[in-house]
CSV table of C-alpha atoms in Angstrom, one decimal:
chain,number,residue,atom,x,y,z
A,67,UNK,CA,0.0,0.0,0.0
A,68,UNK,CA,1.1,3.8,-0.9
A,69,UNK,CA,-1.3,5.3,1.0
A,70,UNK,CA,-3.0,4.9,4.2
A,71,UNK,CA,-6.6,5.6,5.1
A,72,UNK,CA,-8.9,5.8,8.2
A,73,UNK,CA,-12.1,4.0,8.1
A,74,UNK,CA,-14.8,5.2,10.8
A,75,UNK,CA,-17.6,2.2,10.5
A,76,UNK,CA,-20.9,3.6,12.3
A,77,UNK,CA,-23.3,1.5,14.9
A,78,UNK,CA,-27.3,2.5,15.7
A,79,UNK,CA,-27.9,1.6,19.4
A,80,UNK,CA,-29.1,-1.6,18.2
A,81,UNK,CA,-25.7,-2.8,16.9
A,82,UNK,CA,-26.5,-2.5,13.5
A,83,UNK,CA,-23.6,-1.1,10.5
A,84,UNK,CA,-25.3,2.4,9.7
A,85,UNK,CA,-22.6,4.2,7.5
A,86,UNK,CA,-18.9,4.9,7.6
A,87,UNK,CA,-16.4,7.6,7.1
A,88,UNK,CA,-13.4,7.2,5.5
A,89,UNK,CA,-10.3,9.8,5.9
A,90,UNK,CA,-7.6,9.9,3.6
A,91,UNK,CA,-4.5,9.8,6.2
A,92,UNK,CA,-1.2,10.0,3.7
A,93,UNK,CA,-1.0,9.4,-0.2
A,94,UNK,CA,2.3,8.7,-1.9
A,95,UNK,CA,2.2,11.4,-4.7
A,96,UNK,CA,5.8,11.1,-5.8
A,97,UNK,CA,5.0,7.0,-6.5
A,98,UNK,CA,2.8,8.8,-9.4
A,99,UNK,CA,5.9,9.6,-11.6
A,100,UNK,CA,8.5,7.6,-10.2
A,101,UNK,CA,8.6,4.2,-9.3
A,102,UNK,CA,11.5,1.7,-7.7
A,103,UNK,CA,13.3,-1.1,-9.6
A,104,UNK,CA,10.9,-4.0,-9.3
A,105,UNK,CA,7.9,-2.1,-8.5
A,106,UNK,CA,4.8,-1.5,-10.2
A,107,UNK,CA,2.9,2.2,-10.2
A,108,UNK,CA,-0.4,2.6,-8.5
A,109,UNK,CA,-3.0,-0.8,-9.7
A,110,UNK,CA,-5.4,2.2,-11.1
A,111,UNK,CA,-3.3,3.1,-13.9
A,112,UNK,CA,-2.3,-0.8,-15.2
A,113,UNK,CA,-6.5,-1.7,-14.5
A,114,UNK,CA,-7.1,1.4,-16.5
A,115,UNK,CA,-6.2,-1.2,-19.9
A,116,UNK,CA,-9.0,-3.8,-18.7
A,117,UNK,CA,-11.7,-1.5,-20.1
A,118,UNK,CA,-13.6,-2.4,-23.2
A,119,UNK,CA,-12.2,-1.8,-26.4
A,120,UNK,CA,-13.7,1.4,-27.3
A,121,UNK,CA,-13.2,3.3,-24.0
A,122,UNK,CA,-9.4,2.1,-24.7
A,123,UNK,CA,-9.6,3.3,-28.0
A,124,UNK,CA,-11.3,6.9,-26.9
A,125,UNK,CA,-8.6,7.2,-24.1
A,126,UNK,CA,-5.5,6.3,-26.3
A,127,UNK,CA,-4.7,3.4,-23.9
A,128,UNK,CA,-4.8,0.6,-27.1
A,129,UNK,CA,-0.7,-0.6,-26.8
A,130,UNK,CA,-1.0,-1.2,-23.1
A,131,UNK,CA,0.9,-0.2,-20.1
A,132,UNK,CA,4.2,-0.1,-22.0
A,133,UNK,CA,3.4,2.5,-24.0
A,134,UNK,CA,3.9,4.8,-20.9
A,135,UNK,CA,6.5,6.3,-19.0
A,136,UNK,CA,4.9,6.1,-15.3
A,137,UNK,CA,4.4,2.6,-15.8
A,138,UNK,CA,7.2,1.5,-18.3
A,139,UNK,CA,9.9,2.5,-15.6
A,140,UNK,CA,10.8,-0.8,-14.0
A,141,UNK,CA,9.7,-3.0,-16.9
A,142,UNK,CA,7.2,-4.7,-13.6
A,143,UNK,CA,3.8,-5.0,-15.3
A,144,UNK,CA,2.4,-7.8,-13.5
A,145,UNK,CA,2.2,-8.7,-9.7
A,146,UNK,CA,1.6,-12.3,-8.5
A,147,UNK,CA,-1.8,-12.8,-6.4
A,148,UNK,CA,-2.8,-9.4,-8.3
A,149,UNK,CA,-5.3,-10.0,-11.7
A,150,UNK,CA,-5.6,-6.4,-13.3
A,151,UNK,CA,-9.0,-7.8,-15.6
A,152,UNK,CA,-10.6,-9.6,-12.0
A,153,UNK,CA,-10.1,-6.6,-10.1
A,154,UNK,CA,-11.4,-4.1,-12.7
A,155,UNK,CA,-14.6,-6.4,-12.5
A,156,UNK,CA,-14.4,-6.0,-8.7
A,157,UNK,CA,-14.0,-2.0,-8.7
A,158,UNK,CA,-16.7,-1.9,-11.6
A,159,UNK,CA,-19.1,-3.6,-9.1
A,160,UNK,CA,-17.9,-1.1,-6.4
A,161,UNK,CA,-19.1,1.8,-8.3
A,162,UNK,CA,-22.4,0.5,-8.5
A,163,UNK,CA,-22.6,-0.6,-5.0
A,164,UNK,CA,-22.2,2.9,-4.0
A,165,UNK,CA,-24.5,4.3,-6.0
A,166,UNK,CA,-21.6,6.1,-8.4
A,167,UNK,CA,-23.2,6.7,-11.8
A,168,UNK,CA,-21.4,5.8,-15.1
A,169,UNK,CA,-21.1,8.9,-16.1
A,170,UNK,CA,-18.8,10.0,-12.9
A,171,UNK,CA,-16.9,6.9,-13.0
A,172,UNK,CA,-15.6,7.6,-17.2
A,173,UNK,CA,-14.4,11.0,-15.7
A,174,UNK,CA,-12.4,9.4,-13.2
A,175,UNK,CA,-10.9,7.2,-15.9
A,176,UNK,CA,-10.5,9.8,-18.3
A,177,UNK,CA,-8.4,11.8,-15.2
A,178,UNK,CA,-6.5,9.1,-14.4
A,179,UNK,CA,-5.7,8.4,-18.4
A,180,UNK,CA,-4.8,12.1,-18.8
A,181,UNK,CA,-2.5,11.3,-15.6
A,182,UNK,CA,-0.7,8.7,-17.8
A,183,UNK,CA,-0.5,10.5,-21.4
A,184,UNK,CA,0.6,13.6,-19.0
A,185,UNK,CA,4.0,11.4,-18.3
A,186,UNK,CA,4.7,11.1,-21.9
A,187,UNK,CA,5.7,14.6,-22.5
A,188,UNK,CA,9.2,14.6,-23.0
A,189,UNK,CA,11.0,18.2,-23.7
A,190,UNK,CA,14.2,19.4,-26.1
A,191,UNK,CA,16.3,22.7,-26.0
A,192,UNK,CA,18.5,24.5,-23.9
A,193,UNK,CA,17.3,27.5,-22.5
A,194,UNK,CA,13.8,27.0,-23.3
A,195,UNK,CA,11.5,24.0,-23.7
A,196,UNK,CA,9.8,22.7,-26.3
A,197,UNK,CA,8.0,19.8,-26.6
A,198,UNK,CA,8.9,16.9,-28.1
A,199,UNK,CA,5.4,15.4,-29.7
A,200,UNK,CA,2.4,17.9,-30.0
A,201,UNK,CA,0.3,15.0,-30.0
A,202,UNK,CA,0.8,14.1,-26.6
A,203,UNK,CA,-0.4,17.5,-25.5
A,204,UNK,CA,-3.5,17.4,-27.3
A,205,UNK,CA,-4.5,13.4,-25.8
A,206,UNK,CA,-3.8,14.9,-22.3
A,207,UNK,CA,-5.7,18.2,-22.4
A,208,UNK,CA,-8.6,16.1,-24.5
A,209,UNK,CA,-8.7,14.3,-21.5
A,210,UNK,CA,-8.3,16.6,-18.9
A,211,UNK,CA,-11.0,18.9,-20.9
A,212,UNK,CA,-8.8,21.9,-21.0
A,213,UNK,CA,-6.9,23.7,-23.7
A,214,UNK,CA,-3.9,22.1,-25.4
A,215,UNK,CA,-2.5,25.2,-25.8
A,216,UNK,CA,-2.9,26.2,-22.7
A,217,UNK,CA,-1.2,23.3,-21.1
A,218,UNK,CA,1.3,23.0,-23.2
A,219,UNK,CA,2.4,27.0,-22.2
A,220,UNK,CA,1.7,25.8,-18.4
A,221,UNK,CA,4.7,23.2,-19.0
A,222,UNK,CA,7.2,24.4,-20.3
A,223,UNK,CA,6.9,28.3,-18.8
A,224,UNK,CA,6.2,29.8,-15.4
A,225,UNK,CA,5.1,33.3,-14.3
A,226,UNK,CA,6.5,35.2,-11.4
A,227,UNK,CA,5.5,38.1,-9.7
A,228,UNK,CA,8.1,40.8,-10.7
A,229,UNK,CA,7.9,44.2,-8.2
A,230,UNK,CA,3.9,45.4,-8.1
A,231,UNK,CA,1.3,43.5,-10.0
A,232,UNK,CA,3.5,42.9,-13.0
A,233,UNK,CA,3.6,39.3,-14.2
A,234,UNK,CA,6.9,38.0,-15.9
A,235,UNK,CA,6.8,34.9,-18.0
A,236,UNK,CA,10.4,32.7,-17.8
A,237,UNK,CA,11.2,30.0,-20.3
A,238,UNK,CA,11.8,26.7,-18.6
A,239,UNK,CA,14.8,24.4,-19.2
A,240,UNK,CA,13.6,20.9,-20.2
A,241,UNK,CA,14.3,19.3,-16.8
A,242,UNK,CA,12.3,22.2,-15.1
A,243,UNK,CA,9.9,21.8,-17.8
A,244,UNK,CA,9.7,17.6,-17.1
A,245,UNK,CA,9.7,18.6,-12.8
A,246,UNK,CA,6.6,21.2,-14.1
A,247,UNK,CA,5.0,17.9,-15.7
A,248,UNK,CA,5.4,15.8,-12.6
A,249,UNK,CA,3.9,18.2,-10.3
A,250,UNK,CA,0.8,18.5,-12.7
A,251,UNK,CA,0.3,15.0,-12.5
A,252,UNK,CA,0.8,14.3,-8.7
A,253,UNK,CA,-1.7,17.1,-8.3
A,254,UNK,CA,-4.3,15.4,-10.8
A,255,UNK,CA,-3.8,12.6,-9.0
A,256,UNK,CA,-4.2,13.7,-5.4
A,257,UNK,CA,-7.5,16.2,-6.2
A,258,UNK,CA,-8.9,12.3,-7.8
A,259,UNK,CA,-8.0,10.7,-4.7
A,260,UNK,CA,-9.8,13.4,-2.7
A,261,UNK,CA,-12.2,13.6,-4.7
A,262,UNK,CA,-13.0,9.7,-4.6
A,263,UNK,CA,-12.9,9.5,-1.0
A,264,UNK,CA,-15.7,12.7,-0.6
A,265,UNK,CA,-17.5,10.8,-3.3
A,266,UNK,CA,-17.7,7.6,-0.9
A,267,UNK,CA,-18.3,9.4,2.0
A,268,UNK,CA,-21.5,11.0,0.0
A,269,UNK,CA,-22.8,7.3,-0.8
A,270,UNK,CA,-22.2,5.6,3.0
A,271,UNK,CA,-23.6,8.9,4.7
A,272,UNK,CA,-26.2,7.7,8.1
A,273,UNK,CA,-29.5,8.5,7.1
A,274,UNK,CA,-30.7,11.4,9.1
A,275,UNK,CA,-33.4,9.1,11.1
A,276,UNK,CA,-30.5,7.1,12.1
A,277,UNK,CA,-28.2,7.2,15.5
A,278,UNK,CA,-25.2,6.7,15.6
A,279,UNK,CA,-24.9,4.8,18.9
A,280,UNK,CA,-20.9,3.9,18.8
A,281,UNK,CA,-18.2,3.3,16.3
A,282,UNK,CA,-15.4,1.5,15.3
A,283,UNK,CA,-11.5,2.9,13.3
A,284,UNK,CA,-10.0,1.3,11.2
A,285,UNK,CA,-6.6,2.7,10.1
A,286,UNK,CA,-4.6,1.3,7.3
A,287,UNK,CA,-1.2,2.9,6.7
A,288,UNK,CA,2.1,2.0,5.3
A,289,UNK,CA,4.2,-0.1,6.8
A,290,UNK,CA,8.3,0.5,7.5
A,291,UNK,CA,10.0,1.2,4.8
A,292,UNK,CA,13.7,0.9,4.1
A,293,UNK,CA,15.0,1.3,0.7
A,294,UNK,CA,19.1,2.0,-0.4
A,295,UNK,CA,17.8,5.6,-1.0
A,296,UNK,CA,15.8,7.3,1.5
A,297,UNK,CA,13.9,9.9,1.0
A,298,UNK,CA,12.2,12.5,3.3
A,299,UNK,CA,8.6,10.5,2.6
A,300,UNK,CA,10.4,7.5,4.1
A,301,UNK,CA,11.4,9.3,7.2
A,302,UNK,CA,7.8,10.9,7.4
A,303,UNK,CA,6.3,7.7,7.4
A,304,UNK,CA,8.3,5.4,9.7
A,305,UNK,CA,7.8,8.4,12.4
A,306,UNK,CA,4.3,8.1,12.1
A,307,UNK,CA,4.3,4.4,12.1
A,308,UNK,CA,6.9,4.8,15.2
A,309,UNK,CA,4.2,7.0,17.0
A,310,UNK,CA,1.4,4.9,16.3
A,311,UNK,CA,2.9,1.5,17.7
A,312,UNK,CA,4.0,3.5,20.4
A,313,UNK,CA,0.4,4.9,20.4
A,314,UNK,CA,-1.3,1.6,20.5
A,315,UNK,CA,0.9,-0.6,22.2
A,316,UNK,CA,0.4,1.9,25.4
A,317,UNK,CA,-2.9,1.0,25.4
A,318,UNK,CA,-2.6,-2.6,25.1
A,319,UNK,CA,-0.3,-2.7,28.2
A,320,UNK,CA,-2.3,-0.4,29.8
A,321,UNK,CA,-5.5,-3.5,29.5
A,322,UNK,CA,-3.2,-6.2,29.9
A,323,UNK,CA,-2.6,-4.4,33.4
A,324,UNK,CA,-5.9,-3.9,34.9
């Protein structure tokens, strides 16, 4: 797991499940754009080529997970125990469980397809960027439904603030350009995620006749992580898993005492 999440499940006085709330706790952006050797991306964007034949066609997903640069890093496309086409069936059911309409679930693929076409952009120059293949622009913002143009200008320059109210436009250099491109796409990512979990929260809200009597948390976080390279999300997440056994195993020997 990349991210963690808390689960509040909700009882009536008479024991019975009445709703939930779920809070998103922590969420991996950087895993978006760059992944470890022998890891795969986030399951969404490999399940994302389990759709039928014409949404693959409409979302330019046709040649597979290969054909991208946040999943093509490792060359890891399958997981054992893990079945991209079963679990696509599973998340499909999901959505209607909750109520999700069809029409909110294709936006939430087309995001998360614009997420991966995104990664494609690749940049050329020295002082300034350009980029590489047009076409990938246009997929992207066609999916994102926003301007081509406009996105393209978005990557590869920056505005700054310059004394009063003046705005100054600077070129970027094509690895500030590719760093601009990664940030766009952890965003898109993370305002999905958010918006996903609000979305959930919507469809298991108690009914307003209901009590909530008592309730139970579940929390579901990463677990220690220890890789040759560290990073500062590393040492963010084994404090918090340091706190929380501490946390929790305080209270256990607190009950095994009395």
């Amino acid at each position: 797991s990349r991210f963690g999440n808390y689960l509040q499940v909700q009882f009536n006085p008479r024991g019975k499940i009445v709703g939930g709330v779920t809070i998103k706790y922590l969420l991996e952006k950087t895993r978006v754009v760059q992944l470890g050797p022998g890891e795969r991306n986030y399951h969404a964007f490999y399940m994302m080529h389990k759709q039928p034949s014409a949404a693959l066609a409409s979302q330019g997903l046709t040649g597979g997970p290969k054909d991208f640069y946040y999943t093509n890093q490792s060359g890891v496309y399958e997981v054992e125990g893990w079945k991209d086409d079963k679990e696509f069936e599973s998340m499909t059911s999901a959505w209607a469980l909750l109520g999700i309409s069809q029409e909110e679930v294709l936006n939430v693929y087309s995001v998360v397809s614009g997420v991966l076409h995104l990664g494609n952009h690749t940049f050329s120059g020295e002082e300034e960027s350009e980029i590489d293949d047009d076409d990938v622009t246009d997929k992207a913002a066609a999916l994102f439904e926003t301007d081509a143009e406009m996105m393209g200008t978005t990557l590869t320059y920056r505005n700054m603030q310059s004394g009063g109210r003046s705005i100054v436009v600077i070129p970027l250099k094509p690895p500030q350009a590719a760093e601009s491109r990664d940030g766009l796409a952890k965003a898109a990512y993370d305002r999905l995620f958010d918006w996903i979990v609000a979305r959930i929260n919507r469809a298991t809200l108690v009914e307003s006749t209901e009590k909530i009597a008592q309730s139970v948390g579940v929390l579901d976080i990463f677990g220690f992580e220890i890789f040759e390279l560290n990073s500062f999300e590393q040492l963010c997440i084994n404090l918090a898993n340091e706190k929380l056994q501490s946390h929790f195993n305080g209270h256990i020997f607190k009950l095994e005492q009395s």
